[in-house]
PDB file of C-alpha atoms in Angstrom:
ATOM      1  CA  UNK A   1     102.873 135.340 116.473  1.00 36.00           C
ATOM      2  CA  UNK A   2     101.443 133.788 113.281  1.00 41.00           C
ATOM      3  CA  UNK A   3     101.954 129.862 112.536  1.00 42.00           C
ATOM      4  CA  UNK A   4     104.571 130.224 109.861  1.00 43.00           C
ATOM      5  CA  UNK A   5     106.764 132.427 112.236  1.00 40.00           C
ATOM      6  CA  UNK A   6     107.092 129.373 113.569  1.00 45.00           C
ATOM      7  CA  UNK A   7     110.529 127.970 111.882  1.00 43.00           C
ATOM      8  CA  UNK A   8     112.304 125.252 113.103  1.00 48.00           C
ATOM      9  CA  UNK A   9     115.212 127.457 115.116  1.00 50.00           C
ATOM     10  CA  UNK A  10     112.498 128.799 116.919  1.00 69.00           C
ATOM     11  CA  UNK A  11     109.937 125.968 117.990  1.00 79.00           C
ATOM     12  CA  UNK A  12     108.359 125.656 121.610  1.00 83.00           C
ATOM     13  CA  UNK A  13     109.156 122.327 122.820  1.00 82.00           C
ATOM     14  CA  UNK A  14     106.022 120.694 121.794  1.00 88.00           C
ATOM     15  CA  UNK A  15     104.921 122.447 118.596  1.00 91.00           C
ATOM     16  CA  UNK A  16     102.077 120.049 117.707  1.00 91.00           C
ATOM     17  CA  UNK A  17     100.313 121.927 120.458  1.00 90.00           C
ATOM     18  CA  UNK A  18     101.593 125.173 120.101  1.00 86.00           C
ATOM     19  CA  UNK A  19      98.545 126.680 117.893  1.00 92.00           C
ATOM     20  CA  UNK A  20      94.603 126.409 119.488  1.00 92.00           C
ATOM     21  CA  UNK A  21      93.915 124.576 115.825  1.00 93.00           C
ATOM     22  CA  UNK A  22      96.380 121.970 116.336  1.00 93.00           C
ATOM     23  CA  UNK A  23      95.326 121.373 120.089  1.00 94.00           C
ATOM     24  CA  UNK A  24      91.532 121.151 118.419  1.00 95.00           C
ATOM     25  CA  UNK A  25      92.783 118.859 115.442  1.00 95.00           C
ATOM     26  CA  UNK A  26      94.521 116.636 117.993  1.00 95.00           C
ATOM     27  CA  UNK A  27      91.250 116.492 120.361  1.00 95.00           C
ATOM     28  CA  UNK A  28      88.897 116.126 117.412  1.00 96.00           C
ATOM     29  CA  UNK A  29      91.538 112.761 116.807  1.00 96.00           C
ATOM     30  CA  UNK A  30      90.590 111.556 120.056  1.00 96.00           C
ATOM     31  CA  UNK A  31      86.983 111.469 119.140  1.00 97.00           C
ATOM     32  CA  UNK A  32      87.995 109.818 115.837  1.00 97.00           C
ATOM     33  CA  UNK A  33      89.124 106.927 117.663  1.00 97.00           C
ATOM     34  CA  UNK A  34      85.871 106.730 119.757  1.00 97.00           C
ATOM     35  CA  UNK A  35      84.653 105.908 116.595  1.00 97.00           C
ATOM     36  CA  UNK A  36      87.001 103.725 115.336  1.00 98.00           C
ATOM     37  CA  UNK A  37      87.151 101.914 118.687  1.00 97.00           C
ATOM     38  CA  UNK A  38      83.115 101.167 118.586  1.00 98.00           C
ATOM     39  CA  UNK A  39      83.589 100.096 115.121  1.00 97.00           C
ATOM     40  CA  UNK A  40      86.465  97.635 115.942  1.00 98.00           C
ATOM     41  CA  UNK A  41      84.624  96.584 119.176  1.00 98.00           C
ATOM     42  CA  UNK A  42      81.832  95.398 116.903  1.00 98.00           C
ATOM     43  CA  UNK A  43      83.911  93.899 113.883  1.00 98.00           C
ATOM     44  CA  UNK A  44      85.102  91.692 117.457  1.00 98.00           C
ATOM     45  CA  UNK A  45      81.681  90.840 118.701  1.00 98.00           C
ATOM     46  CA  UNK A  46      80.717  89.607 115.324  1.00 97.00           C
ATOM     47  CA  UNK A  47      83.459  87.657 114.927  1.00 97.00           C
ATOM     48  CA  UNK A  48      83.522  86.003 118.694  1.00 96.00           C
ATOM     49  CA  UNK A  49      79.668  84.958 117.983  1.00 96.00           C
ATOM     50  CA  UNK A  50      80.823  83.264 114.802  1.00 95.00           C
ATOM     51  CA  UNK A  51      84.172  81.787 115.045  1.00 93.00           C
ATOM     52  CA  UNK A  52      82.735  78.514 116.268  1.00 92.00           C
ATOM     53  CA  UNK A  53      80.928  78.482 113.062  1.00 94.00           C
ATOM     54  CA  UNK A  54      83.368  76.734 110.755  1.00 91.00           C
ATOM     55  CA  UNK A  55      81.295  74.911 107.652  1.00 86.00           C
ATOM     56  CA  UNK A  56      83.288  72.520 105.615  1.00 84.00           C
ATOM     57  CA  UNK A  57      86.540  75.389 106.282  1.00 84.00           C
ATOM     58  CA  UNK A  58      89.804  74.063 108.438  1.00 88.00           C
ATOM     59  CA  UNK A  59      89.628  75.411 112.110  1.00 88.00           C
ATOM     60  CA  UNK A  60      91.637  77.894 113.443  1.00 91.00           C
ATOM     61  CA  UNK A  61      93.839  75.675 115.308  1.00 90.00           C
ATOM     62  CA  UNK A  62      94.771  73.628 112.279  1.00 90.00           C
ATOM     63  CA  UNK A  63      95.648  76.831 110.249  1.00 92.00           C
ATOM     64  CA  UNK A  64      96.935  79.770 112.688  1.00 93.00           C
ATOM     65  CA  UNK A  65     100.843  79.296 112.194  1.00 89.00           C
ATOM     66  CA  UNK A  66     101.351  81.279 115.553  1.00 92.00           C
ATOM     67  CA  UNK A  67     105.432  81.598 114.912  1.00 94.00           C
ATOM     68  CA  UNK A  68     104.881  83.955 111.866  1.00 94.00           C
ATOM     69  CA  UNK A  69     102.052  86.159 113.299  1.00 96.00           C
ATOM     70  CA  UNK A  70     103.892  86.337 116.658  1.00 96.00           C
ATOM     71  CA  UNK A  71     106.925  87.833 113.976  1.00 97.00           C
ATOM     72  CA  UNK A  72     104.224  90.340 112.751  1.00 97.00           C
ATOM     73  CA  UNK A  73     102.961  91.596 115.888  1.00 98.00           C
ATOM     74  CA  UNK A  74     106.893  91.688 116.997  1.00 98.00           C
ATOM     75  CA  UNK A  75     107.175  93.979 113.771  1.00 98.00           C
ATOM     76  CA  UNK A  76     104.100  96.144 114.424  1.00 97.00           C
ATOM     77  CA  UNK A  77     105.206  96.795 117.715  1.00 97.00           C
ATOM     78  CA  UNK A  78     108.707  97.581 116.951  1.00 98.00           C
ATOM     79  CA  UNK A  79     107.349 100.576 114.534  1.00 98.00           C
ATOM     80  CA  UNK A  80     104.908 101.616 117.637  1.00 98.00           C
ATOM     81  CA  UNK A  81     108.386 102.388 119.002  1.00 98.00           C
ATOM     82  CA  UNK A  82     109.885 103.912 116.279  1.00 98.00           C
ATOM     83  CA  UNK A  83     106.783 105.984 115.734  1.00 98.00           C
ATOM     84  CA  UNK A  84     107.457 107.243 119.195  1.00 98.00           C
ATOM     85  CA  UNK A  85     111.562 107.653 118.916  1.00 98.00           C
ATOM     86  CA  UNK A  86     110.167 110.257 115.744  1.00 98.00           C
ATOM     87  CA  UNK A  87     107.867 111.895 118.192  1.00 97.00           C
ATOM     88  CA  UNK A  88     110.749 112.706 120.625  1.00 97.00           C
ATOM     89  CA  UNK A  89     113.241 113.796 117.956  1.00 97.00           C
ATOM     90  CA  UNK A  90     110.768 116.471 116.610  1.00 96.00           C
ATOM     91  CA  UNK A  91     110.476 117.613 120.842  1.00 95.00           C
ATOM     92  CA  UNK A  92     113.933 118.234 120.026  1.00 95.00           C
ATOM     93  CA  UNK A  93     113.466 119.970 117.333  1.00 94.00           C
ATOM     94  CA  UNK A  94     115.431 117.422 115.228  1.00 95.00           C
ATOM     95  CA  UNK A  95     113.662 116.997 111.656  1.00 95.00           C
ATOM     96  CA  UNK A  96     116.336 114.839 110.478  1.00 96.00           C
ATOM     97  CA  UNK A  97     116.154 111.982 112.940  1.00 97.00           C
ATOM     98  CA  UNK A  98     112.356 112.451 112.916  1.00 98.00           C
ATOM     99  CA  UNK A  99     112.556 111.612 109.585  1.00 98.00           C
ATOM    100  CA  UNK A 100     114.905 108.697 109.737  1.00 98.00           C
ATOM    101  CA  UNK A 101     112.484 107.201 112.217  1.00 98.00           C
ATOM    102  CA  UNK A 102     109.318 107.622 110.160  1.00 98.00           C
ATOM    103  CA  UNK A 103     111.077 106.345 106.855  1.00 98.00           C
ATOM    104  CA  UNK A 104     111.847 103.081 109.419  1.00 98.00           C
ATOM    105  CA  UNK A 105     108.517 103.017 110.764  1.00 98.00           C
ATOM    106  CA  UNK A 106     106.599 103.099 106.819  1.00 98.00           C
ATOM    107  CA  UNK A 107     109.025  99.838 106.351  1.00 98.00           C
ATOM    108  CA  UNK A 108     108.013  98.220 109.068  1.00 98.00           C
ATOM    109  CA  UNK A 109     104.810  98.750 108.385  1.00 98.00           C
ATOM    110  CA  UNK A 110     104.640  97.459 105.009  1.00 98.00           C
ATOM    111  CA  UNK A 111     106.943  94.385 106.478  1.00 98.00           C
ATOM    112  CA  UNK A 112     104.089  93.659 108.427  1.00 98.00           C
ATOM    113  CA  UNK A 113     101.401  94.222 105.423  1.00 98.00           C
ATOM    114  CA  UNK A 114     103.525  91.749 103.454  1.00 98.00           C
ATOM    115  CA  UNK A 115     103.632  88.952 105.702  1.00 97.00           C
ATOM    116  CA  UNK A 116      99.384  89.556 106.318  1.00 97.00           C
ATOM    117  CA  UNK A 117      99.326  89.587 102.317  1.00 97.00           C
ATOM    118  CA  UNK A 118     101.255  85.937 102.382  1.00 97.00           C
ATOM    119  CA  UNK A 119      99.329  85.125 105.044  1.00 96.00           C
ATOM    120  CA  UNK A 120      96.059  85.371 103.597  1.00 96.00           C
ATOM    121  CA  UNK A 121      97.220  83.546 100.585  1.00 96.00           C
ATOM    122  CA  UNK A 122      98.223  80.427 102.644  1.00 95.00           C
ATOM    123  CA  UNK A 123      94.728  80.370 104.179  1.00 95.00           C
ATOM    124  CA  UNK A 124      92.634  80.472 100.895  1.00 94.00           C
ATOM    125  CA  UNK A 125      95.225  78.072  99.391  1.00 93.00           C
ATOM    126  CA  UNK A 126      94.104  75.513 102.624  1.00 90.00           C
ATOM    127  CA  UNK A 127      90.388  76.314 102.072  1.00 90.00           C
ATOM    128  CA  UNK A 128      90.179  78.866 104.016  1.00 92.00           C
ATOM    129  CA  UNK A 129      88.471  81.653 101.788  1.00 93.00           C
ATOM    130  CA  UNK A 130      85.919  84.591 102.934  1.00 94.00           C
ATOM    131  CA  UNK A 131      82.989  82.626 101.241  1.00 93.00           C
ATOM    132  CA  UNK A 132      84.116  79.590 102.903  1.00 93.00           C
ATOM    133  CA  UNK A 133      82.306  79.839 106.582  1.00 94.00           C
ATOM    134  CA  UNK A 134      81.140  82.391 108.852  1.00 95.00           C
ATOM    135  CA  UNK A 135      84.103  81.690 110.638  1.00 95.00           C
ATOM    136  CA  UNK A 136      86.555  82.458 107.454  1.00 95.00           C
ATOM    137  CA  UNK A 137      84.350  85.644 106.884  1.00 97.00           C
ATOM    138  CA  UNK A 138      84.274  87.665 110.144  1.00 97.00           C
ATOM    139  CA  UNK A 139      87.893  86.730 110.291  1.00 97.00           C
ATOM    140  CA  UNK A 140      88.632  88.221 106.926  1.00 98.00           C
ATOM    141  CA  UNK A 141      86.346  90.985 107.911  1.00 98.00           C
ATOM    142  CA  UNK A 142      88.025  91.985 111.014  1.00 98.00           C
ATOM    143  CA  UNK A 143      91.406  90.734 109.791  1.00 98.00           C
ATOM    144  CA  UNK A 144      91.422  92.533 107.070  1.00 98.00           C
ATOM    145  CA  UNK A 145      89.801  95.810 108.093  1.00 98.00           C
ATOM    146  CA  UNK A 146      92.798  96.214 110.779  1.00 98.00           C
ATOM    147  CA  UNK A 147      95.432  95.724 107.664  1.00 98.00           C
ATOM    148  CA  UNK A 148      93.556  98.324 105.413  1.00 98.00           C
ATOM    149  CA  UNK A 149      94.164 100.880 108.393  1.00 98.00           C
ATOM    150  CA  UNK A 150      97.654  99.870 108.477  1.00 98.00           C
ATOM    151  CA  UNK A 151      97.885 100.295 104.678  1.00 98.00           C
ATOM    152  CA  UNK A 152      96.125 103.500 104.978  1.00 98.00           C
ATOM    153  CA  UNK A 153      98.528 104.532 107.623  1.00 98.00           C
ATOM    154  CA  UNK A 154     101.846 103.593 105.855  1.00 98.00           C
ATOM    155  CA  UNK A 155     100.534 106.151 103.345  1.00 98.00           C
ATOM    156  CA  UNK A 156      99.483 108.823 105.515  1.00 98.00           C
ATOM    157  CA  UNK A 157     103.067 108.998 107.603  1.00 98.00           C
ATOM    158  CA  UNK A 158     104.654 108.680 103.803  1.00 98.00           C
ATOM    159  CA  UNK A 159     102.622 112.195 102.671  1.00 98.00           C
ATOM    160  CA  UNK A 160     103.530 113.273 106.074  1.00 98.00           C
ATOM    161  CA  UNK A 161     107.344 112.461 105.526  1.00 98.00           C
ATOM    162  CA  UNK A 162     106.815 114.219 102.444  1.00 97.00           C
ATOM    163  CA  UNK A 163     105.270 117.445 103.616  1.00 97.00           C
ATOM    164  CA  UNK A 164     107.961 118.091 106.288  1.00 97.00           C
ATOM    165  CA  UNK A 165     110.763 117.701 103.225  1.00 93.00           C
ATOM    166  CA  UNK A 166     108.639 120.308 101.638  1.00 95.00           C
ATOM    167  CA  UNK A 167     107.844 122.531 104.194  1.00 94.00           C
ATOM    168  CA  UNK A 168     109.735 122.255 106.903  1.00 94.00           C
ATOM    169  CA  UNK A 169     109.195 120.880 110.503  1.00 94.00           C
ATOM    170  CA  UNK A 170     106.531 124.112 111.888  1.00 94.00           C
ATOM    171  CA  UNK A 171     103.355 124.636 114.146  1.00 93.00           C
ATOM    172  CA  UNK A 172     101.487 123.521 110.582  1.00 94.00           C
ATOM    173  CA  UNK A 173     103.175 120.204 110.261  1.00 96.00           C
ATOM    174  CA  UNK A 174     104.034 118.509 113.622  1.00 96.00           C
ATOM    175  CA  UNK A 175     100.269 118.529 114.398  1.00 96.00           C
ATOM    176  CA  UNK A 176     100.328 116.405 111.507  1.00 97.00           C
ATOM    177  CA  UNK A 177     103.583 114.206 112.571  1.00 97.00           C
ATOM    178  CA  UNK A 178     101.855 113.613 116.297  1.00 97.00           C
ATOM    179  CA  UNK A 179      98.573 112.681 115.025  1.00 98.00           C
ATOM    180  CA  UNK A 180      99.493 109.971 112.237  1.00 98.00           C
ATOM    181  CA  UNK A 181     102.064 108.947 115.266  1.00 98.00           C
ATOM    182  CA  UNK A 182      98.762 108.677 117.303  1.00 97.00           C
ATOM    183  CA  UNK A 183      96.612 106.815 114.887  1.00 98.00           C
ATOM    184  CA  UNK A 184      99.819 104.471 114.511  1.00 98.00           C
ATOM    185  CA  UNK A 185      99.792 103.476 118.207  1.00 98.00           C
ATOM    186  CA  UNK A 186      95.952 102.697 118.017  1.00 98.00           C
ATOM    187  CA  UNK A 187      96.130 100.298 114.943  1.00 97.00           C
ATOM    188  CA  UNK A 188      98.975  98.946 117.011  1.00 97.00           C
ATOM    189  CA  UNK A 189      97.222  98.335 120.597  1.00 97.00           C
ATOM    190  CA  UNK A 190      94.568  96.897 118.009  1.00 98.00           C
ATOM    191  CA  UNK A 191      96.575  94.187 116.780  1.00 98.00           C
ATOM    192  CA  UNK A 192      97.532  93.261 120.058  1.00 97.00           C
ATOM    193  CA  UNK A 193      93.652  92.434 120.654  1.00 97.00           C
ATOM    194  CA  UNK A 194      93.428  90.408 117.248  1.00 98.00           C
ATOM    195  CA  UNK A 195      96.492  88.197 118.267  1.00 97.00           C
ATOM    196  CA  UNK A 196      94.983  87.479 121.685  1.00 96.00           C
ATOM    197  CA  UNK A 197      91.504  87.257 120.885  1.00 96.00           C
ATOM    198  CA  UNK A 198      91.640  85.870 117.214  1.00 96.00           C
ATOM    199  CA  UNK A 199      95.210  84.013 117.210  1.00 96.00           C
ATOM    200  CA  UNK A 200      95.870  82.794 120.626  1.00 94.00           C
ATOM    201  CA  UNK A 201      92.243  81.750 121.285  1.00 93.00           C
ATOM    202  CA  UNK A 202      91.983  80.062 118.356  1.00 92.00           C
ATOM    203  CA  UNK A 203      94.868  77.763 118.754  1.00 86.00           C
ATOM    204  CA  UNK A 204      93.655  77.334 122.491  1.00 82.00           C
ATOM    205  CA  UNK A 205      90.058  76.663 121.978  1.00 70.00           C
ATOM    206  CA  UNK A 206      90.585  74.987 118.393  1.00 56.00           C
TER     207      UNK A 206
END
């Protein structure tokens, strides 16, 4: 049977791996990350070797306001779990509430972008700007880097939203539902690194 035989009364239960191209898309993800992780893990080495390094710049204790970035990682997680909630709706073959948790998932998401925009903006308005230190710029760097993924993420699940509306939930597009769902939970577990190992340190060590 052909992939767009596939219709939505007739799904198996896990269509994003019911064609050998979406099991190799979804494996050739995995090695994506790989990547991605390497790339991260060194965007974290650079910055633990220089965060000591702060110049004329405010440290990171005197300008990490750890209430409102605890409310952003509390918001990043939240869509993890919403991302997921979408995943199990289109198991059960349910494009509507797959939707509805995507839609809620792309707000979260750019809840979180807006508070790391504001964020940003309070730092360079203390001093703290990317030219500022080596500190300020493998912060921004790594910082920064993790929020363009989420940015690039809020639009890939949007054109994702967009291409079930169009063409249905199918073999073709829940590949595409489970792997932006994937790539969500990574920039997510992510985060979780950069508020331990760039917020929380830095208000413990100063």
């Amino acid at each position: 049977m052909s992939a767009h035989n596939h219709v939505e009364g007739h799904l198996p239960h896990e269509p994003e791996k019911a064609t050998l191209e979406a099991r190799n898309k979804i494996l050739g993800f995995w090695l994506f990350l790989g990547a991605e992780v390497v790339l991260f893990g060194t965007l974290f080495a650079a910055f633990l070797a220089l965060r000591h390094n702060i110049g004329d710049g405010p440290t990171a204790a005197e300008l990490f306001q750890l209430p409102m970035i605890f409310g952003a990682t509390m918001i990043l997680l939240t869509s993890s779990l919403t991302s997921v909630f979408a995943v199990q709706a289109m198991h059960r073959h349910n494009k509507k509430s797959m939707v509805a948790w995507l839609v809620i998932t792309v707000l979260l998401g750019l809840g979180f972008l807006g508070l790391e925009i504001y964020e940003f903006w309070h730092y360079a308005s203390e001093g703290h700007r990317f030219s500022t230190s080596a500190f300020s710029s493998s912060f921004y760097t790594l910082v920064g880097f993790h929020g363009a993924h989420v940015a690039f993420g809020v639009l890939w699940i949007s054109l994702v939203i967009g291409q079930v509306f169009k063409k249905g939930l199918t073999v073709v597009t829940a590949p595409k539902v489970y792997i932006s769902a994937m790539y969500w939970h990574f920039i997510d577990v992510v985060w979780v690194f950069i508020f331990t190992v760039v917020y929380l340190m830095g208000k413990v060590a100063g």
